[in-house]
Amino acid sequence: MRIEANPLPLSPFRWSVFVEDEKRFYQMNVDTLKNNSTFNSFEKKHVPAGLNHGIEGNNIIGKVENLEIVKTYLWFARFPVVTVKEEAEGYMVEYFDLRFNSLPPRRPFLLKVFVDRYGSLKHAELMFHTIK
């Protein structure tokens, strides 16, 4: 288990607290001036049921994490949440670092990797300012 607290931008009174266990990240945003907090839980790796079965979808995250762009992103990210979505001609694997989850609906530093059904890279997009 790992626990980390980070101050939010522009205020020493607002903090994000992260707890990591084997399968999930937990995030609590605390505002000491307003005496309130929010709590969220995230699966580290979300793959829809049945997607990783069979020869095509077998271990798609493992295949994507061998790509250099993903290795670089994971080097930078401290709390990476991974989501796999099936598309018409393959998969979209999305990486988002929870450190930047404190200013909804923005999602800076979002990496989207598009691969074919066998895990070969089609293209990737690194976004610095997105709206979820």
PDB file of C-alpha atoms in Angstrom:
ATOM      1  CA  MET A   1       0.000   0.000   0.000  1.00  0.00           C
ATOM      2  CA  ARG A   2       1.218   3.475  -0.861  1.00  0.00           C
ATOM      3  CA  ILE A   3      -0.101   6.824   0.416  1.00  0.00           C
ATOM      4  CA  GLU A   4       0.846  10.232  -0.965  1.00  0.00           C
ATOM      5  CA  ALA A   5      -0.454  13.783  -0.427  1.00  0.00           C
ATOM      6  CA  ASN A   6       0.092  16.606  -2.933  1.00  0.00           C
ATOM      7  CA  PRO A   7      -0.886  20.278  -2.664  1.00  0.00           C
ATOM      8  CA  LEU A   8      -3.185  21.510  -5.408  1.00  0.00           C
ATOM      9  CA  PRO A   9      -2.103  24.406  -7.640  1.00  0.00           C
ATOM     10  CA  LEU A  10      -2.198  27.934  -6.234  1.00  0.00           C
ATOM     11  CA  SER A  11      -3.263  27.030  -2.693  1.00  0.00           C
ATOM     12  CA  PRO A  12      -1.499  25.496   0.309  1.00  0.00           C
ATOM     13  CA  PHE A  13      -4.948  24.778   1.795  1.00  0.00           C
ATOM     14  CA  ARG A  14      -6.190  22.359  -0.886  1.00  0.00           C
ATOM     15  CA  TRP A  15      -4.662  18.891  -1.132  1.00  0.00           C
ATOM     16  CA  SER A  16      -5.124  15.627  -3.017  1.00  0.00           C
ATOM     17  CA  VAL A  17      -4.458  12.484  -1.021  1.00  0.00           C
ATOM     18  CA  PHE A  18      -3.852   9.242  -2.921  1.00  0.00           C
ATOM     19  CA  VAL A  19      -3.949   5.696  -1.605  1.00  0.00           C
ATOM     20  CA  GLU A  20      -2.889   2.778  -3.778  1.00  0.00           C
ATOM     21  CA  ASP A  21      -3.593  -0.884  -3.173  1.00  0.00           C
ATOM     22  CA  GLU A  22      -3.091  -3.850  -5.465  1.00  0.00           C
ATOM     23  CA  LYS A  23      -6.036  -3.151  -7.817  1.00  0.00           C
ATOM     24  CA  ARG A  24      -7.296   0.381  -7.123  1.00  0.00           C
ATOM     25  CA  PHE A  25      -6.377   4.007  -6.552  1.00  0.00           C
ATOM     26  CA  TYR A  26      -8.333   6.094  -4.057  1.00  0.00           C
ATOM     27  CA  GLN A  27      -8.309   9.874  -4.238  1.00  0.00           C
ATOM     28  CA  MET A  28      -9.523  12.367  -1.674  1.00  0.00           C
ATOM     29  CA  ASN A  29      -9.465  16.094  -2.398  1.00  0.00           C
ATOM     30  CA  VAL A  30      -9.375  18.093   0.827  1.00  0.00           C
ATOM     31  CA  ASP A  31     -10.064  21.816   1.236  1.00  0.00           C
ATOM     32  CA  THR A  32      -8.996  22.826   4.745  1.00  0.00           C
ATOM     33  CA  LEU A  33     -10.494  26.321   4.481  1.00  0.00           C
ATOM     34  CA  LYS A  34     -13.962  25.094   3.540  1.00  0.00           C
ATOM     35  CA  ASN A  35     -13.689  21.998   5.737  1.00  0.00           C
ATOM     36  CA  ASN A  36     -14.904  19.657   2.997  1.00  0.00           C
ATOM     37  CA  SER A  37     -13.563  16.786   0.952  1.00  0.00           C
ATOM     38  CA  THR A  38     -14.463  14.549  -1.982  1.00  0.00           C
ATOM     39  CA  PHE A  39     -13.610  10.874  -2.381  1.00  0.00           C
ATOM     40  CA  ASN A  40     -13.236   8.779  -5.549  1.00  0.00           C
ATOM     41  CA  SER A  41     -12.089   5.260  -6.324  1.00  0.00           C
ATOM     42  CA  PHE A  42     -10.545   4.119  -9.623  1.00  0.00           C
ATOM     43  CA  GLU A  43      -9.643   0.711 -11.019  1.00  0.00           C
ATOM     44  CA  LYS A  44      -5.973   0.761 -12.012  1.00  0.00           C
ATOM     45  CA  LYS A  45      -6.708  -1.174 -15.187  1.00  0.00           C
ATOM     46  CA  HIS A  46     -10.271  -1.248 -16.488  1.00  0.00           C
ATOM     47  CA  VAL A  47     -10.906  -3.799 -19.209  1.00  0.00           C
ATOM     48  CA  PRO A  48     -14.552  -4.584 -20.067  1.00  0.00           C
ATOM     49  CA  ALA A  49     -15.599  -8.134 -19.209  1.00  0.00           C
ATOM     50  CA  GLY A  50     -14.723 -10.618 -21.919  1.00  0.00           C
ATOM     51  CA  LEU A  51     -12.405  -8.284 -23.810  1.00  0.00           C
ATOM     52  CA  ASN A  52      -9.182 -10.055 -22.872  1.00  0.00           C
ATOM     53  CA  HIS A  53     -10.397 -13.503 -23.925  1.00  0.00           C
ATOM     54  CA  GLY A  54      -9.419 -15.165 -27.169  1.00  0.00           C
ATOM     55  CA  ILE A  55      -6.407 -14.674 -29.380  1.00  0.00           C
ATOM     56  CA  GLU A  56      -7.179 -11.112 -30.528  1.00  0.00           C
ATOM     57  CA  GLY A  57      -7.831  -9.368 -27.223  1.00  0.00           C
ATOM     58  CA  ASN A  58      -5.462 -11.450 -25.141  1.00  0.00           C
ATOM     59  CA  ASN A  59      -3.529  -9.131 -22.799  1.00  0.00           C
ATOM     60  CA  ILE A  60      -3.998  -5.972 -24.857  1.00  0.00           C
ATOM     61  CA  ILE A  61      -2.680  -3.782 -22.006  1.00  0.00           C
ATOM     62  CA  GLY A  62       0.494  -5.858 -21.806  1.00  0.00           C
ATOM     63  CA  LYS A  63       1.061  -5.435 -25.535  1.00  0.00           C
ATOM     64  CA  VAL A  64       0.455  -1.674 -25.424  1.00  0.00           C
ATOM     65  CA  GLU A  65       2.776  -1.219 -22.439  1.00  0.00           C
ATOM     66  CA  ASN A  66       5.675  -2.475 -24.573  1.00  0.00           C
ATOM     67  CA  LEU A  67       5.353   0.594 -26.836  1.00  0.00           C
ATOM     68  CA  GLU A  68       7.952   3.336 -26.240  1.00  0.00           C
ATOM     69  CA  ILE A  69       5.376   6.137 -25.939  1.00  0.00           C
ATOM     70  CA  VAL A  70       3.553   4.214 -23.200  1.00  0.00           C
ATOM     71  CA  LYS A  71       6.798   3.357 -21.390  1.00  0.00           C
ATOM     72  CA  THR A  72       7.672   7.071 -21.371  1.00  0.00           C
ATOM     73  CA  TYR A  73       4.208   8.025 -20.109  1.00  0.00           C
ATOM     74  CA  LEU A  74       4.368   5.438 -17.312  1.00  0.00           C
ATOM     75  CA  TRP A  75       7.797   6.763 -16.330  1.00  0.00           C
ATOM     76  CA  PHE A  76       6.179  10.192 -15.825  1.00  0.00           C
ATOM     77  CA  ALA A  77       2.821   9.152 -14.314  1.00  0.00           C
ATOM     78  CA  ARG A  78       2.615   8.414 -10.601  1.00  0.00           C
ATOM     79  CA  PHE A  79      -1.012   7.229 -10.461  1.00  0.00           C
ATOM     80  CA  PRO A  80      -1.827   5.934 -13.966  1.00  0.00           C
ATOM     81  CA  VAL A  81      -5.373   4.748 -14.602  1.00  0.00           C
ATOM     82  CA  VAL A  82      -5.770   2.604 -17.731  1.00  0.00           C
ATOM     83  CA  THR A  83      -9.045   2.111 -19.602  1.00  0.00           C
ATOM     84  CA  VAL A  84      -9.492  -0.153 -22.622  1.00  0.00           C
ATOM     85  CA  LYS A  85     -12.316   0.469 -25.088  1.00  0.00           C
ATOM     86  CA  GLU A  86     -13.132  -1.752 -28.034  1.00  0.00           C
ATOM     87  CA  GLU A  87     -13.443   0.009 -31.379  1.00  0.00           C
ATOM     88  CA  ALA A  88     -14.491  -1.131 -34.853  1.00  0.00           C
ATOM     89  CA  GLU A  89     -10.974  -2.058 -35.968  1.00  0.00           C
ATOM     90  CA  GLY A  90      -9.170  -2.617 -32.683  1.00  0.00           C
ATOM     91  CA  TYR A  91      -8.817  -0.965 -29.297  1.00  0.00           C
ATOM     92  CA  MET A  92      -8.293   2.425 -27.735  1.00  0.00           C
ATOM     93  CA  VAL A  93      -6.203   2.265 -24.564  1.00  0.00           C
ATOM     94  CA  GLU A  94      -6.382   5.442 -22.493  1.00  0.00           C
ATOM     95  CA  TYR A  95      -3.880   6.462 -19.805  1.00  0.00           C
ATOM     96  CA  PHE A  96      -4.622   9.212 -17.311  1.00  0.00           C
ATOM     97  CA  ASP A  97      -2.538  10.268 -14.287  1.00  0.00           C
ATOM     98  CA  LEU A  98      -4.761  10.945 -11.273  1.00  0.00           C
ATOM     99  CA  ARG A  99      -2.417  13.695 -10.094  1.00  0.00           C
ATOM    100  CA  PHE A 100      -4.183  15.858 -12.664  1.00  0.00           C
ATOM    101  CA  ASN A 101      -7.720  14.843 -11.673  1.00  0.00           C
ATOM    102  CA  SER A 102      -8.241  17.767  -9.290  1.00  0.00           C
ATOM    103  CA  LEU A 103      -9.659  20.287 -11.756  1.00  0.00           C
ATOM    104  CA  PRO A 104     -12.662  18.627 -13.408  1.00  0.00           C
ATOM    105  CA  PRO A 105     -13.736  18.497 -16.133  1.00  0.00           C
ATOM    106  CA  ARG A 106     -10.165  19.004 -17.416  1.00  0.00           C
ATOM    107  CA  ARG A 107      -7.942  16.002 -18.077  1.00  0.00           C
ATOM    108  CA  PRO A 108      -4.439  17.187 -18.922  1.00  0.00           C
ATOM    109  CA  PHE A 109      -1.729  14.694 -19.880  1.00  0.00           C
ATOM    110  CA  LEU A 110      -4.178  12.180 -21.332  1.00  0.00           C
ATOM    111  CA  LEU A 111      -2.589   9.529 -23.568  1.00  0.00           C
ATOM    112  CA  LYS A 112      -4.758   7.656 -26.063  1.00  0.00           C
ATOM    113  CA  VAL A 113      -3.187   4.712 -27.872  1.00  0.00           C
ATOM    114  CA  PHE A 114      -5.012   3.165 -30.823  1.00  0.00           C
ATOM    115  CA  VAL A 115      -4.031  -0.391 -31.782  1.00  0.00           C
ATOM    116  CA  ASP A 116      -5.385  -3.029 -34.130  1.00  0.00           C
ATOM    117  CA  ARG A 117      -6.925  -6.289 -32.895  1.00  0.00           C
ATOM    118  CA  TYR A 118      -3.457  -7.821 -32.528  1.00  0.00           C
ATOM    119  CA  GLY A 119      -1.988  -4.973 -30.472  1.00  0.00           C
ATOM    120  CA  SER A 120       0.023  -3.267 -33.236  1.00  0.00           C
ATOM    121  CA  LEU A 121       0.169   0.521 -32.980  1.00  0.00           C
ATOM    122  CA  LYS A 122      -2.044   2.477 -35.394  1.00  0.00           C
ATOM    123  CA  HIS A 123      -1.484   5.889 -33.790  1.00  0.00           C
ATOM    124  CA  ALA A 124      -1.257   7.651 -30.424  1.00  0.00           C
ATOM    125  CA  GLU A 125      -2.416  11.031 -29.117  1.00  0.00           C
ATOM    126  CA  LEU A 126      -1.010  12.889 -26.112  1.00  0.00           C
ATOM    127  CA  MET A 127      -3.421  15.597 -25.041  1.00  0.00           C
ATOM    128  CA  PHE A 128      -2.472  18.399 -22.704  1.00  0.00           C
ATOM    129  CA  HIS A 129      -5.923  19.885 -22.152  1.00  0.00           C
ATOM    130  CA  THR A 130      -9.070  17.827 -22.629  1.00  0.00           C
ATOM    131  CA  ILE A 131     -12.607  18.012 -21.337  1.00  0.00           C
ATOM    132  CA  LYS A 132     -13.992  14.676 -20.179  1.00  0.00           C
TER     133      LYS A 132
END
